[in-house]
Tab-separated table of C-alpha atoms in Angstrom:
chain	number	residue	atom	x	y	z
I	227	MET	CA	15.218	24.917	-206.132
I	228	VAL	CA	17.654	22.315	-204.815
I	229	SER	CA	18.673	19.443	-207.262
I	230	GLU	CA	18.448	15.810	-206.192
I	231	LYS	CA	22.183	15.617	-206.644
I	232	ALA	CA	22.635	18.415	-203.975
I	233	ILE	CA	20.275	16.615	-201.805
I	234	ALA	CA	22.099	13.429	-202.099
I	235	TRP	CA	25.481	15.158	-201.326
I	236	LEU	CA	23.955	16.843	-198.318
I	237	MET	CA	22.537	13.612	-197.006
I	238	ALA	CA	25.896	11.811	-197.493
I	239	ALA	CA	27.725	14.788	-195.617
I	240	CYS	CA	25.254	14.570	-192.699
I	241	ALA	CA	25.711	10.890	-192.340
I	242	ILE	CA	29.465	11.423	-192.153
I	243	LEU	CA	28.844	13.997	-189.600
I	244	LEU	CA	26.926	11.460	-187.529
I	245	LEU	CA	29.657	8.730	-187.994
I	246	LEU	CA	32.395	11.254	-187.027
I	247	THR	CA	30.482	12.485	-184.098
I	248	ALA	CA	30.292	8.869	-182.741
I	249	GLY	CA	34.089	8.417	-182.895
I	250	CYS	CA	36.088	8.154	-179.625
I	251	GLY	CA	39.222	10.269	-179.396
I	252	LEU	CA	39.069	11.318	-183.034
I	253	GLN	CA	39.159	14.854	-184.268
I	254	THR	CA	35.425	14.896	-184.941
I	255	ASP	CA	34.862	18.500	-184.227
I	256	GLU	CA	37.512	19.564	-186.700
I	257	ALA	CA	36.187	17.121	-189.331
I	258	ASN	CA	32.759	18.461	-188.730
I	259	LYS	CA	33.755	21.999	-189.308
I	260	TYR	CA	35.625	20.961	-192.483
I	261	LEU	CA	32.448	19.137	-193.840
I	262	GLU	CA	30.272	22.074	-193.199
I	263	LYS	CA	32.822	24.266	-195.161
I	264	ALA	CA	32.896	21.534	-197.953
I	265	ASN	CA	29.068	21.563	-198.082
I	266	ALA	CA	28.939	25.193	-198.620
I	267	HIS	CA	31.661	25.149	-201.323
I	268	GLN	CA	29.729	22.395	-203.024
I	269	GLN	CA	26.614	24.293	-203.130
I	270	GLU	CA	28.488	27.214	-204.667
I	271	ALA	CA	30.059	25.098	-207.243
I	272	GLU	CA	26.691	23.626	-208.091
I	273	ALA	CA	25.027	27.103	-208.298
I	274	ASN	CA	27.717	28.176	-210.735
I	275	ILE	CA	27.354	25.052	-212.914
I	276	ALA	CA	23.694	25.833	-213.080
I	277	LYS	CA	24.402	29.261	-214.310
I	278	LEU	CA	26.830	27.988	-216.869
I	279	LYS	CA	24.254	25.514	-218.177
I	280	THR	CA	22.048	28.502	-219.082
I	281	LEU	CA	24.472	29.817	-221.680
I	282	PRO	CA	23.085	28.003	-224.732
I	283	GLY	CA	19.492	29.096	-224.041
I	284	GLU	CA	20.521	32.717	-223.242
I	285	TRP	CA	22.559	32.739	-226.449
I	286	GLU	CA	19.739	31.510	-228.486
I	287	LYS	CA	17.255	34.020	-226.821
I	288	ASN	CA	19.771	36.876	-227.351
I	289	PHE	CA	20.228	36.124	-231.053
I	290	ALA	CA	16.618	35.333	-231.796
I	291	ALA	CA	16.109	38.578	-233.755
I	292	TRP	CA	15.430	38.664	-237.482
I	293	THR	CA	18.539	40.835	-237.874
I	294	ILE	CA	21.588	40.906	-235.808
I	295	GLY	CA	22.874	44.310	-234.786
I	296	PRO	CA	24.795	46.126	-232.005
I	297	THR	CA	22.113	45.403	-229.387
I	298	GLN	CA	22.542	41.596	-229.923
I	299	VAL	CA	26.461	41.940	-229.994
I	300	ASP	CA	26.402	43.826	-226.765
I	301	GLY	CA	24.084	41.321	-225.223
I	302	GLY	CA	26.300	38.560	-226.301
I	303	ARG	CA	29.239	40.262	-224.741
I	304	ALA	CA	27.493	40.845	-221.512
I	305	LEU	CA	26.446	37.249	-221.461
I	306	ILE	CA	30.021	35.956	-222.181
I	307	LYS	CA	31.379	38.183	-219.553
I	308	ALA	CA	28.862	36.897	-216.918
I	309	ARG	CA	29.666	33.294	-217.707
I	310	GLU	CA	33.393	34.032	-217.404
I	311	VAL	CA	32.797	35.495	-213.892
I	312	ASP	CA	30.751	32.180	-213.186
I	313	LEU	CA	33.691	30.066	-214.416
I	314	ASP	CA	36.031	32.005	-212.068
I	315	ALA	CA	33.656	31.507	-209.115
I	316	LEU	CA	33.216	27.864	-210.091
I	317	ASP	CA	37.033	27.319	-210.006
I	318	VAL	CA	37.298	29.082	-206.562
I	319	ALA	CA	34.414	26.990	-205.097
I	320	LEU	CA	35.934	23.808	-206.422
I	321	GLU	CA	39.432	24.628	-205.070
I	322	GLU	CA	37.979	25.555	-201.519
I	323	TRP	CA	35.717	22.421	-201.551
I	324	LEU	CA	38.893	20.351	-202.364
I	325	LYS	CA	40.851	21.962	-199.620
I	326	ASP	CA	38.144	21.178	-197.144
I	327	ILE	CA	38.022	17.526	-198.067
I	328	LYS	CA	41.835	17.107	-198.078
I	329	ALA	CA	41.911	18.619	-194.628
I	330	ILE	CA	39.875	15.892	-193.379
I	331	GLN	CA	42.308	13.231	-194.558
I	332	LYS	CA	45.008	14.755	-192.427
I	333	LEU	CA	42.932	14.400	-189.282
I	334	ASP	CA	42.578	11.424	-186.951
I	335	VAL	CA	39.431	10.041	-188.184
I	336	ASP	CA	38.201	6.416	-189.134
I	337	GLU	CA	40.119	4.899	-192.087
I	338	LYS	CA	36.838	4.462	-193.995
I	339	ILE	CA	36.155	8.157	-193.745
I	340	LYS	CA	39.664	8.859	-195.025
I	341	GLU	CA	39.025	6.295	-197.906
I	342	PHE	CA	35.679	8.011	-198.527
I	343	SER	CA	37.616	11.406	-198.497
I	344	GLY	CA	39.962	10.170	-201.023
I	345	LEU	CA	37.199	9.154	-203.494
I	346	LYS	CA	35.606	12.574	-202.912
I	347	VAL	CA	38.891	14.298	-203.579
I	348	ALA	CA	39.122	12.319	-206.955
I	349	SER	CA	35.613	13.234	-207.646
I	350	ILE	CA	36.171	16.937	-207.115
I	351	LYS	CA	39.318	16.807	-209.297
I	352	GLN	CA	37.052	15.350	-212.016
I	353	TRP	CA	34.870	18.415	-211.767
I	354	GLN	CA	37.866	20.749	-211.733
I	355	GLY	CA	38.920	19.004	-215.115
I	356	TYR	CA	35.448	19.475	-216.401
I	357	SER	CA	35.598	23.210	-215.702
I	358	GLU	CA	39.062	23.721	-217.124
I	359	MET	CA	38.935	21.485	-220.046
I	360	CYS	CA	35.403	21.653	-221.084
I	361	LEU	CA	33.409	24.536	-219.667
I	362	ARG	CA	36.091	27.197	-220.089
I	363	PRO	CA	36.908	26.429	-223.606
I	364	LEU	CA	33.193	26.209	-224.498
I	365	VAL	CA	32.543	29.892	-223.024
I	366	LYS	CA	35.611	30.804	-225.071
I	367	ALA	CA	34.302	29.211	-228.177
I	368	TYR	CA	31.010	31.247	-227.751
I	369	GLY	CA	33.078	34.385	-227.465
I	370	GLY	CA	34.893	33.453	-230.706
I	371	LEU	CA	31.528	32.955	-232.501
I	372	LEU	CA	30.354	36.221	-231.076
I	373	GLU	CA	33.518	38.103	-232.640
I	374	THR	CA	32.939	36.516	-235.998
I	375	ILE	CA	29.409	37.908	-235.864
I	376	ALA	CA	30.474	41.200	-234.551
I	377	LEU	CA	33.219	41.760	-237.147
I	378	ASN	CA	30.670	40.499	-239.809
I	379	ARG	CA	33.070	37.855	-240.940
I	380	PRO	CA	31.980	35.445	-243.837
I	381	LEU	CA	29.249	33.023	-243.149
I	382	VAL	CA	31.776	30.109	-243.516
I	383	GLU	CA	33.766	31.486	-240.531
I	384	GLN	CA	30.675	31.807	-238.360
I	385	GLN	CA	29.740	28.247	-239.389
I	386	ASP	CA	33.187	26.945	-238.372
I	387	ALA	CA	32.900	28.701	-235.020
I	388	ALA	CA	29.612	27.177	-234.541
I	389	THR	CA	30.992	23.658	-235.464
I	390	ASP	CA	33.711	24.125	-232.892
I	391	ILE	CA	30.960	24.855	-230.245
I	392	THR	CA	29.049	21.567	-231.214
I	393	ASN	CA	32.337	19.541	-230.890
I	394	LEU	CA	33.021	21.103	-227.441
I	395	VAL	CA	29.589	20.403	-226.281
I	396	ALA	CA	30.063	16.593	-227.295
I	397	GLU	CA	33.471	16.621	-225.351
I	398	ALA	CA	31.691	18.338	-222.446
I	399	THR	CA	29.006	15.812	-222.380
I	400	SER	CA	31.516	12.910	-222.191
I	401	LYS	CA	33.540	14.625	-219.521
I	402	LEU	CA	30.222	15.236	-217.587
I	403	GLU	CA	29.526	11.596	-217.691
I	404	GLU	CA	32.970	10.902	-216.154
I	405	CYS	CA	32.308	13.203	-213.437
I	406	LEU	CA	28.989	11.747	-212.582
I	407	ALA	CA	30.442	8.175	-212.675
I	408	SER	CA	33.173	9.274	-210.176
I	409	GLU	CA	30.487	10.791	-207.997
I	410	LYS	CA	28.421	7.417	-208.193
I	411	GLN	CA	31.509	5.614	-207.207
I	412	THR	CA	31.783	7.723	-204.134
I	413	ASP	CA	28.163	7.321	-203.186
I	414	ASN	CA	28.385	3.507	-203.769
I	415	PHE	CA	31.353	3.321	-201.371
I	416	PHE	CA	29.390	5.390	-198.903
I	417	LYS	CA	26.481	2.862	-199.147
I	418	VAL	CA	28.568	-0.367	-199.247
I	419	ASN	CA	30.578	0.584	-196.184
I	420	LYS	CA	27.367	1.656	-194.354
I	421	LEU	CA	29.120	4.996	-193.290
I	422	GLY	CA	26.993	7.108	-191.133
I	423	LYS	CA	25.061	4.141	-189.512
């Protein structure tokens, strides 16, 4: 299922393609190629973020048993490993998405497109910060909690590890709001400047 955000980004990209296609003497073909790549990398990033969002629910499901044993610990380790892979894939997708948009800024395109690209770069950098400063520490914290469980550490240590996760979730929520605000700023610039029309 495609999210509304993904549809909005795709529509924005299509509108930019239309605007770039209309340009005379501009490097529209190259810009269009970069935009196609950027859209693909954005979709990869969104898919990985969607996988990472499932961590709390999967964690809860894995540890929903009356007693915690090797099966749940192994399941937890597999879950953490899978989310670490998703984090790595997210970082690669964000970096490639960023390179694609930065490449447009170097081309001979309309100044408003360059300005829009600059806002897009800032937005992608926000997402990179969200991944590095929030999502990665959150997955690591789940791993830390898992190890306290696996080593049968005292309940107070397990509770401290759970509290760390709660604090990181609050930080991640705040950073996510910043990311969405940056994205909204980019969308507003697109609308105000009637790009793609």
